[in-house]
CSV table of C-alpha atoms in Angstrom, one decimal:
chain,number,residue,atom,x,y,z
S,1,UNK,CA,-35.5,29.7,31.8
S,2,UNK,CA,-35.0,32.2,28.7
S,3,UNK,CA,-31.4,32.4,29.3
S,4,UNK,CA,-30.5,29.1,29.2
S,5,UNK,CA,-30.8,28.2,25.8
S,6,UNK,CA,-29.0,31.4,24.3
S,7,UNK,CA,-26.1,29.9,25.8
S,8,UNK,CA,-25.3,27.6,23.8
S,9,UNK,CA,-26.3,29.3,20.4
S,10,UNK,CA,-23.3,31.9,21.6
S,11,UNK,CA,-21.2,29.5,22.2
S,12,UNK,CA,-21.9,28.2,18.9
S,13,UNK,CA,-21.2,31.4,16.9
S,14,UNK,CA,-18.1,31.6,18.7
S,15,UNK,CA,-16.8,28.4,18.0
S,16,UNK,CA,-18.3,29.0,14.1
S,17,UNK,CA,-16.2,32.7,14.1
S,18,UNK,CA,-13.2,30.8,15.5
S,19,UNK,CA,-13.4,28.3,13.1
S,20,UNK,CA,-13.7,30.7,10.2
S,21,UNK,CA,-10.3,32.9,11.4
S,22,UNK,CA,-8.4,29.8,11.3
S,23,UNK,CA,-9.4,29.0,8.0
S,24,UNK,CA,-8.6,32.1,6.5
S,25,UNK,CA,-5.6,32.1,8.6
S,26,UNK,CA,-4.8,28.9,7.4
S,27,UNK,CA,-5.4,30.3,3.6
S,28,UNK,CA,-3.0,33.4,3.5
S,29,UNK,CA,-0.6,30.7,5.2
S,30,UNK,CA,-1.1,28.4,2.1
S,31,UNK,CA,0.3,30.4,-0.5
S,32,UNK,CA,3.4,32.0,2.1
S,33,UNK,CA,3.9,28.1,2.4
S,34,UNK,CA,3.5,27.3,-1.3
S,35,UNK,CA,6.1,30.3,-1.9
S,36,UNK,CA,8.7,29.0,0.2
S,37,UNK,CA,8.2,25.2,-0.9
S,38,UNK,CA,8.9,27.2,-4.4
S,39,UNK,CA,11.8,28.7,-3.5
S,40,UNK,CA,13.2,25.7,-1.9
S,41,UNK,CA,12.6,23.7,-4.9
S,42,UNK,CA,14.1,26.6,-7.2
S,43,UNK,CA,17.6,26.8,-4.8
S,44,UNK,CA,17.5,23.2,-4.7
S,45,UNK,CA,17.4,23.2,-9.0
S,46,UNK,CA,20.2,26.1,-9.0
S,47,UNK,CA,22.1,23.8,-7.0
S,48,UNK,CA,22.0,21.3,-8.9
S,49,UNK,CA,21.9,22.7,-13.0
S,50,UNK,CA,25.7,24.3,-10.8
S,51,UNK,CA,27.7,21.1,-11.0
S,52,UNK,CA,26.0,20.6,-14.1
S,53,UNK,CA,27.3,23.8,-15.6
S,54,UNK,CA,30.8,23.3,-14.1
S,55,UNK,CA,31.1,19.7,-15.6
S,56,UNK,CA,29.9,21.4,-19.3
S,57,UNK,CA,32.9,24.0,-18.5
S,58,UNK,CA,35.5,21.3,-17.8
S,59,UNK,CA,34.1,19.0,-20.3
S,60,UNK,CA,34.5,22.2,-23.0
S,61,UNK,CA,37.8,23.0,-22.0
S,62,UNK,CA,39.3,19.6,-22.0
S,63,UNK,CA,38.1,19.4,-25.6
S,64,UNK,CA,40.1,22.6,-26.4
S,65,UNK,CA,43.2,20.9,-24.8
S,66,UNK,CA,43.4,18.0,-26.3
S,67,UNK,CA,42.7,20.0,-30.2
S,68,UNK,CA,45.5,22.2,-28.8
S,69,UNK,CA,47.7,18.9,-28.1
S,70,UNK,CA,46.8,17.6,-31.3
S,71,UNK,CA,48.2,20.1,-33.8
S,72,UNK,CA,50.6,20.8,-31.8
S,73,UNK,CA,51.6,16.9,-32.4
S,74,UNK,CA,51.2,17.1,-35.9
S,75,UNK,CA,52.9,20.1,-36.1
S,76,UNK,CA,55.9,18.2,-34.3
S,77,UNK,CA,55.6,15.2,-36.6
S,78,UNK,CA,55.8,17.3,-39.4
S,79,UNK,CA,59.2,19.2,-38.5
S,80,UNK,CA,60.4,15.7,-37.5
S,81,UNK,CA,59.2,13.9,-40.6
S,82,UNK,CA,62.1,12.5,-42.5
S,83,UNK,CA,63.2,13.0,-45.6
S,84,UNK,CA,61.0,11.2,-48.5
S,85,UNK,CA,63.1,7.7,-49.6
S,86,UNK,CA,63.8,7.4,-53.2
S,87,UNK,CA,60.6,5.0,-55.1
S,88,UNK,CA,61.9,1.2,-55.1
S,89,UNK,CA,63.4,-0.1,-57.9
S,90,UNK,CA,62.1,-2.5,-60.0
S,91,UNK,CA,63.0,-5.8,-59.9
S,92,UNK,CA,65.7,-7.2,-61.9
S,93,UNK,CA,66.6,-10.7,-63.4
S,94,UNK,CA,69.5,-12.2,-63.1
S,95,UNK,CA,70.7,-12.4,-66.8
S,96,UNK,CA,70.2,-8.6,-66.7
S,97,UNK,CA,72.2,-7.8,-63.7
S,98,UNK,CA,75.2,-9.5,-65.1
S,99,UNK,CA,74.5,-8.3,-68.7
S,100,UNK,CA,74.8,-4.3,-66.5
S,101,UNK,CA,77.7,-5.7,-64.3
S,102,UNK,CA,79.9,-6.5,-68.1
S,103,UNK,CA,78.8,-2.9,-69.0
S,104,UNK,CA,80.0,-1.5,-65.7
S,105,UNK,CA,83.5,-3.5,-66.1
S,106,UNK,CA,83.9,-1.7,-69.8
S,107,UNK,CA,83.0,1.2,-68.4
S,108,UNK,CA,85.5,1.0,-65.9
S,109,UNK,CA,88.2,-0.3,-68.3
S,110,UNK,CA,88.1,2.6,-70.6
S,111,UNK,CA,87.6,5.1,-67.6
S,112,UNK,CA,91.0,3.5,-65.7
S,113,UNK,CA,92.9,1.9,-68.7
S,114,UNK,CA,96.2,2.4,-66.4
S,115,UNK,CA,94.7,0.1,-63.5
S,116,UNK,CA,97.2,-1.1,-61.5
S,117,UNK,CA,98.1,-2.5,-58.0
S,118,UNK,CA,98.4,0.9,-55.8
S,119,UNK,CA,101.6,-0.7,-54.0
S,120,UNK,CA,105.2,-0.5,-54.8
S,121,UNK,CA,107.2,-3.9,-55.2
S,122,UNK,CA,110.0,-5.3,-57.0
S,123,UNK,CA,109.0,-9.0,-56.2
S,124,UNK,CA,106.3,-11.8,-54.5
S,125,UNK,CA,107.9,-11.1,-51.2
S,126,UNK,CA,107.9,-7.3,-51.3
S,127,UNK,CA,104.0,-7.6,-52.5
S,128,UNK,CA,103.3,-9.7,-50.2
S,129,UNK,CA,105.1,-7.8,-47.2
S,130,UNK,CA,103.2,-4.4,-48.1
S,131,UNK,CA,99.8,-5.7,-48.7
S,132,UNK,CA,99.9,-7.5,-44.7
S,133,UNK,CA,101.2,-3.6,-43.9
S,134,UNK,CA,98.2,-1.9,-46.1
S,135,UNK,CA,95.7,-3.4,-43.2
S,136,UNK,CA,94.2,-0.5,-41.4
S,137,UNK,CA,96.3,2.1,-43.4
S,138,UNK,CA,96.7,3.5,-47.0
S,139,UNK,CA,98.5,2.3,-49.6
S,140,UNK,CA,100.3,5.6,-50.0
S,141,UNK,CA,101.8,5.2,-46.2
S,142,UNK,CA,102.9,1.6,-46.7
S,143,UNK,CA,104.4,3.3,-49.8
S,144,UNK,CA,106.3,5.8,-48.3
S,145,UNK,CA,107.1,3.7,-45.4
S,146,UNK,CA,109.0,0.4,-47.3
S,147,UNK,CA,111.5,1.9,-48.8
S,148,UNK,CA,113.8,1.7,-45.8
S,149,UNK,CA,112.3,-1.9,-44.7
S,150,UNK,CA,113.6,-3.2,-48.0
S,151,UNK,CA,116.8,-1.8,-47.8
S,152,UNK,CA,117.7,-3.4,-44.4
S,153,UNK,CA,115.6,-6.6,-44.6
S,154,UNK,CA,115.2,-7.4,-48.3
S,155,UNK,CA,114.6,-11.1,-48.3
S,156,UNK,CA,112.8,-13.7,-45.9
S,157,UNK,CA,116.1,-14.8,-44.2
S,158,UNK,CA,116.8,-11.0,-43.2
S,159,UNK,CA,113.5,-10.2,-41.7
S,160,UNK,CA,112.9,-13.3,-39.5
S,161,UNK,CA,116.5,-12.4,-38.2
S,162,UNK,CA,115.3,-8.7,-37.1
S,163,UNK,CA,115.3,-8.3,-33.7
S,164,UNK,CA,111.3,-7.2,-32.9
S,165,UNK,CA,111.9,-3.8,-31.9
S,166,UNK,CA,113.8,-2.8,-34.5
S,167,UNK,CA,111.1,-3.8,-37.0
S,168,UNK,CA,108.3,-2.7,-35.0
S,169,UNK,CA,110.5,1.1,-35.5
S,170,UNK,CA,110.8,0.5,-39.3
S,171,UNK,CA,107.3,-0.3,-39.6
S,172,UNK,CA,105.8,2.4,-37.4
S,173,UNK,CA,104.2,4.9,-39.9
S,174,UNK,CA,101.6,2.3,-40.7
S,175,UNK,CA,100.3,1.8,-37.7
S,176,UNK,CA,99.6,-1.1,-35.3
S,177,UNK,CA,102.8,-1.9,-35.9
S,178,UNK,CA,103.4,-4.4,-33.1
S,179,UNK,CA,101.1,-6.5,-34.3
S,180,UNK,CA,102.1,-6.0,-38.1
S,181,UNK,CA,105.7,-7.0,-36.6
S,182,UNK,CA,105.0,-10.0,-34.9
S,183,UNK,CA,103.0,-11.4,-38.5
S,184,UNK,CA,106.3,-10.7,-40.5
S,185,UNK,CA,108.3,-12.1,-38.2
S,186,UNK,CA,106.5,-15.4,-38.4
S,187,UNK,CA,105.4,-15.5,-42.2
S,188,UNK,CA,109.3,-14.6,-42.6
S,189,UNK,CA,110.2,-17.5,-41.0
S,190,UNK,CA,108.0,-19.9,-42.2
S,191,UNK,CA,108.9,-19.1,-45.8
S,192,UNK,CA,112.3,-19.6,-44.8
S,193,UNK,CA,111.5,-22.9,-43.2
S,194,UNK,CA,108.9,-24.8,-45.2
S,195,UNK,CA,109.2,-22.6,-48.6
S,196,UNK,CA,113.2,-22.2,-48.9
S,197,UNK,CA,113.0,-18.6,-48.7
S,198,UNK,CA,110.5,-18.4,-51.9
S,199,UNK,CA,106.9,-17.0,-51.4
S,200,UNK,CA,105.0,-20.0,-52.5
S,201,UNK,CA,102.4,-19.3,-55.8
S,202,UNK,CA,98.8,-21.3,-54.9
S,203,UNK,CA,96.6,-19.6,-52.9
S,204,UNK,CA,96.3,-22.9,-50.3
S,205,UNK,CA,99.9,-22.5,-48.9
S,206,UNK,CA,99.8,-18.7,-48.9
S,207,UNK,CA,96.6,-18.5,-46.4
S,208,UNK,CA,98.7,-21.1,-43.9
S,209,UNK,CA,101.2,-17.8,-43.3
S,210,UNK,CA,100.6,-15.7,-40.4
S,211,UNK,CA,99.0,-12.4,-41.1
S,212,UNK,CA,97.6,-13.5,-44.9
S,213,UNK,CA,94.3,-14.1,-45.6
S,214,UNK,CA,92.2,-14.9,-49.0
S,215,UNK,CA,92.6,-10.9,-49.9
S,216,UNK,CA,96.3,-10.5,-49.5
S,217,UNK,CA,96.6,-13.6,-50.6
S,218,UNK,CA,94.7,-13.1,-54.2
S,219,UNK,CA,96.8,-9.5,-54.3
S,220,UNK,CA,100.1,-11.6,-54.2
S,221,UNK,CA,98.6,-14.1,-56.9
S,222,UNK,CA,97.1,-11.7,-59.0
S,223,UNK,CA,99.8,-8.9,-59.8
S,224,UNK,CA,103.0,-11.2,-58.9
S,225,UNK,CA,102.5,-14.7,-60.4
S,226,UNK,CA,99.5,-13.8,-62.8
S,227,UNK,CA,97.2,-16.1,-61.4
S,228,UNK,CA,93.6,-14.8,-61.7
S,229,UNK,CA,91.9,-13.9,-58.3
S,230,UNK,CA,89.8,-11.0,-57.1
S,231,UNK,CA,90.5,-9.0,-54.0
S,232,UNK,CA,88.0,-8.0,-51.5
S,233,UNK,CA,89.1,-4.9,-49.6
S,234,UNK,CA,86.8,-2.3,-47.8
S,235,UNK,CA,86.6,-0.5,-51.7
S,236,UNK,CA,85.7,-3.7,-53.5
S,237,UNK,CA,82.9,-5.1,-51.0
S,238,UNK,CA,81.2,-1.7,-51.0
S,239,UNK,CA,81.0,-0.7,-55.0
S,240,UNK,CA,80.1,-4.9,-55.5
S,241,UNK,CA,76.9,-4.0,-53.5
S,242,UNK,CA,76.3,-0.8,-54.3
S,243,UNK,CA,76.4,-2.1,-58.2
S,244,UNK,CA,74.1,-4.8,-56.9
S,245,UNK,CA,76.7,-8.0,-57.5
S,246,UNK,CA,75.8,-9.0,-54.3
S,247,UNK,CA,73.9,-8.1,-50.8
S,248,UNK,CA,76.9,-10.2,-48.6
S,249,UNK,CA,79.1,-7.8,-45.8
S,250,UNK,CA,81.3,-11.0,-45.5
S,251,UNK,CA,84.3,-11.0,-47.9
S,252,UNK,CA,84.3,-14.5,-48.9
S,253,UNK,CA,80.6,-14.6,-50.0
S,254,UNK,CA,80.9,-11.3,-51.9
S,255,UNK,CA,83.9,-13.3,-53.5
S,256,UNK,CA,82.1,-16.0,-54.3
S,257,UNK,CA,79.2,-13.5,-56.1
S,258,UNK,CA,81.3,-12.0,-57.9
S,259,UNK,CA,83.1,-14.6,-59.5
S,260,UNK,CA,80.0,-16.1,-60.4
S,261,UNK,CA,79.5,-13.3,-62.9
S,262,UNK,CA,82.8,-12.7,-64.4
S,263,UNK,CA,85.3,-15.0,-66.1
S,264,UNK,CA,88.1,-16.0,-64.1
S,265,UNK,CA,90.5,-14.0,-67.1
S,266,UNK,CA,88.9,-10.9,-66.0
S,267,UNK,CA,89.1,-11.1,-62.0
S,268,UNK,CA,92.4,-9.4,-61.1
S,269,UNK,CA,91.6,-6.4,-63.3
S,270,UNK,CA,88.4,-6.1,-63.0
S,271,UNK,CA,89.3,-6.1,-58.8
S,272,UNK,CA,92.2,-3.1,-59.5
S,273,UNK,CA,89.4,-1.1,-61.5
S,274,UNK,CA,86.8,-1.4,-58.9
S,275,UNK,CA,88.9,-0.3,-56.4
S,276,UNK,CA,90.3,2.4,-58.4
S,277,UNK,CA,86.9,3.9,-58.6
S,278,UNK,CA,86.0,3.6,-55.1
S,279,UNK,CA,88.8,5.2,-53.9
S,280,UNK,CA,88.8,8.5,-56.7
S,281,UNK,CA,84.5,8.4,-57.5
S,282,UNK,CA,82.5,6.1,-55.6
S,283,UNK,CA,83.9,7.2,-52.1
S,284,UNK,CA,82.3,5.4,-48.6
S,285,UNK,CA,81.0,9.0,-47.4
S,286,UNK,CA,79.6,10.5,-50.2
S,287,UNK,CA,80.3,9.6,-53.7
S,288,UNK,CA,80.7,11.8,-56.7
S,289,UNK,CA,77.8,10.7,-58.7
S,290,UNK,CA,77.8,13.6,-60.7
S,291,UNK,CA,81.1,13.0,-61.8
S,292,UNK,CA,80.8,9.1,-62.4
S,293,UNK,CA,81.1,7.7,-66.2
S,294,UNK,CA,79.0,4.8,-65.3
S,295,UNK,CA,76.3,6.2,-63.3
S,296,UNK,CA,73.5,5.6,-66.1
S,297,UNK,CA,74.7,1.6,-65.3
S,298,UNK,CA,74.7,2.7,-61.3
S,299,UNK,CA,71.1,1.5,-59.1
S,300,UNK,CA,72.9,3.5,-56.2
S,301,UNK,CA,72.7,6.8,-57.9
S,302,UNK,CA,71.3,9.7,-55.9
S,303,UNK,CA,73.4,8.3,-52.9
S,304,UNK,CA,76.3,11.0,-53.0
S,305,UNK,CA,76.8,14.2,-54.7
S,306,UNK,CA,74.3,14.6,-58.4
S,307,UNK,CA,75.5,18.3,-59.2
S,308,UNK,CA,78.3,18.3,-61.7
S,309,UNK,CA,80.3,20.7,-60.6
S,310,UNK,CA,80.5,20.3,-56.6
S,311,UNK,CA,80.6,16.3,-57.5
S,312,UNK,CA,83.7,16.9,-59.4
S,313,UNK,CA,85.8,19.0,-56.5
S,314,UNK,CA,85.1,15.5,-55.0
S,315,UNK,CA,87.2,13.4,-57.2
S,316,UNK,CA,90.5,12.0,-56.1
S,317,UNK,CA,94.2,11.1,-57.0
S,318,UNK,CA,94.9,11.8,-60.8
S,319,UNK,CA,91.1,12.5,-61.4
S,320,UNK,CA,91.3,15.6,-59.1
S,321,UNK,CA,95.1,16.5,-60.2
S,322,UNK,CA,96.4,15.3,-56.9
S,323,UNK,CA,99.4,13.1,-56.4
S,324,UNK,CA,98.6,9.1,-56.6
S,325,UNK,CA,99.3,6.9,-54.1
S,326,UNK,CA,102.8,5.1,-55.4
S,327,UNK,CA,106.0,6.3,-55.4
S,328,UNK,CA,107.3,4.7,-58.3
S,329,UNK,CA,104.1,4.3,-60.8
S,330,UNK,CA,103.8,2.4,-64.5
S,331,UNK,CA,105.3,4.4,-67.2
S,332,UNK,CA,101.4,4.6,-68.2
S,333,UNK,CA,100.5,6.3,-65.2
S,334,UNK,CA,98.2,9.8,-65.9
S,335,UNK,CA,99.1,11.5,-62.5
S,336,UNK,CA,101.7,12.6,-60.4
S,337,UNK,CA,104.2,10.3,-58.3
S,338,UNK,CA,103.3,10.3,-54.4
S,339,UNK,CA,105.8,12.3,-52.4
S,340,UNK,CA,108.2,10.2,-50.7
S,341,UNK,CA,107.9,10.1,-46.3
S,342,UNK,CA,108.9,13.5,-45.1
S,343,UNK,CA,111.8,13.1,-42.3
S,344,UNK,CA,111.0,13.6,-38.6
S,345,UNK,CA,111.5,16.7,-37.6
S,346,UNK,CA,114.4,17.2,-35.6
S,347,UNK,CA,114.2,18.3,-32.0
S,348,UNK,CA,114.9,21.5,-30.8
C-alpha cells in the first residue's frame, strides 16, 4: 500500500526535471537562434546597401563624364568660334548718303582725272564691237585681240559677210568665241539691214541688236555719241554697294539707284571713275584699303587690306607702275601702253 503513491510523485519529478532541461535547452537555443536571425538580417542589409553603393559609383562617375564632355565642348566651341564681326553701323539718312556719294565722286575725280573708256576704238561700230567681246574677258585681251579684226572686217557690211569660222579664229583670244561670233554676225547684219550700215545713237534701238544689252549699250552712248548713261559691269555693281548706293545684285536696279543720286551730266564719268577704282583699289578679293584716297568716305573699310604698305603692293595698272590696259591710251594717260598680243609660237 506504501508503494503506491510514491509512484506517481516520481513520475512527477521526472516529468518536472524533463521539463526544466527543455527549457534551458530551449534558452541557450534562443540566443544561437537570435544570432543567426542577426546575421541573416545583417547579410540581407550588405546585400542590399551593395547595389546601393554600385548605383552611387555609377551615378559619380557619369557626373565626371559628362563635366569631362562639357569642357571639352567648350573648349571645341572656343577654337571653332569665329572671328568677332565689325560693330554695326549707324544708321544713315538719305540726304546724307548722297551728300557722301558727291564726296566719293570728287574724290574719285581728282584721284583718276584721266578716266577713260579702257577699250581701243576709232568709231561707234568699233566701241560697240569690243564692248560685246569684253564679256567674260578683260579689256586688255579684247585690246590686244582687235587689231587684226579691224583690219579685215572694218565696217558692218564686211563682218556680216565673214564666213563664221573665220571670225570665230579672229576672235579666239577672248574667249567663248563661238558664241561672241554668232552675236556679231547678227548685230552686223542688222545694222546693215535696218540701220544702213550706221550704229544707231538711242539706247531703244541699240538693245534690239543681238549680243547688246543696257551696259554695252550705255558704253556705246556714253564715250561715242556723248549721251549720258552709266554702265553697270561686275566693277560698277560691286563698289555702288560697297559705297552703300544701293543693296540691288541686279544691274538694272543698281542703275536705277544710282541715277537717282547723280545728275544725268555726271553719269558716264562718274561710271569710268568707279570702275577705274575697282579695278586698280577696290579689287573683288581683297581691296587695298589702306591705299584708298576715299576710304574716310568708304562704310566698307576694314574689308581688304588696312596696312599701308602691304595695301599698296596691291594696287594695279598705272597705280602699281604696271602697264594699263589699252594699247593706244589718251595723250593724258599717267601709265604705260599695254603690250600688244604676243604671236603664237611657232611649232617645232
Amino acid at each position: 500500500m506504501n508503494e503506491t503513491p510514491e509512484k506517481p510523485v516520481a513520475a512527477k519529478k521526472a516529468v518536472a526535471k524533463k521539463a526544466v532541461t527543455k527549457k534551458a535547452t530551449a534558452k541557450k537555443a534562443a540566443p544561437a537562434e537570435k544570432a543567426a536571425a542577426k546575421k541573416a538580417v545583417t547579410k540581407k542589409a550588405a546585400g542590399k546597401s551593395a547595389p546601393a553603393k554600385t548605383a552611387t559609383a555609377k551615378k559619380t562617375a557619369a557626373k565626371k563624364t559628362t563635366a569631362k564632355k562639357t569642357v571639352a565642348k567648350k573648349a571645341a566651341t572656343k577654337k571653332a568660334a569665329p572671328a568677332k564681326k565689325a560693330p554695326a553701323r549707324k544708321a544713315e539718312s538719305r540726304a546724307a548718303m548722297v551728300r557722301r556719294a558727291h564726296e566719293i565722286n570728287d574724290g574719285l575725280a581728282e584721284l583718276y582725272p584721266y578716266a577713260h573708256p579702257e577699250l581701243d576704238f576709232g568709231n561707234p561700230f568699233e566701241l560697240l564691237v569690243a564692248t560685246v567681246l569684253s564679256a567674260q574677258t578683260t579689256d586688255l585681251r579684247v585690246n590686244q585681240t582687235t587689231p587684226r579684226l579691224f583690219a579685215v572686217c572694218p565696217t558692218p557690211e564686211d563682218m556680216a559677210a565673214m564666213p563664221p569660222e573665220e571670225l570665230e579664229e579672229l576672235i579666239r583670244p577672248t574667249g567663248f568665241f563661238r558664241a561672241k561670233s554668232k552675236a556679231l554676225l547678227g548685230l552686223s547684219a542688222a545694222l546693215r539691214d535696218r540701220f544702213g550700215g550706221e550704229v544707231p545713237g538711242r539706247l531703244e534701238d541699240l538693245v534690239t541688236l543681238p549680243g547688246v544689252g543696257r551696259k554695252t549699250a550705255n558704253v556705246v552712248l556714253g564715250n561715242a555719241f556723248g549721251v549720258p548713261g552709266i554702265t553697270v559691269d561686275t566693277h560698277f555693281g560691286r563698289l555702288a554697294r560697297r559705297f552703300g548706293w544701293t543693296t540691288e545684285q541686279d544691274a538694272e536696279k543698281v542703275e536705277a539707284d544710282v541715277a537717282a543720286i547723280f545728275p544725268e551730266s555726271e553719269w558716264t564719268m562718274l561710271s569710268h571713275r568707279v570702275v577705274f577704282h575697282g579695278r586698280r583699289v577696290c579689287h573683288s578679293r581683297k581691296p587695298a584699303c589702306g591705299a584708298c584716297a576715299i576710304a574716310p568716305l568708304c562704310p566698307s573699310y576694314g574689308e581688304g587690306e588696312t596696312d599701308p604698305e602691304k595695301a599698296r603692293k596691291l594696287l594695279k595698272y598705272e597705280l602699281g607702275g604696271q602697264p594699263g590696259q589699252r594699247l593706244k591710251p589718251p595723250p593724258d594717260y599717267p601709265g604705260q601702253p599695254a603690250p600688244p598680243l604676243a604671236p603664237p609660237a611657232a611649232a617645232s
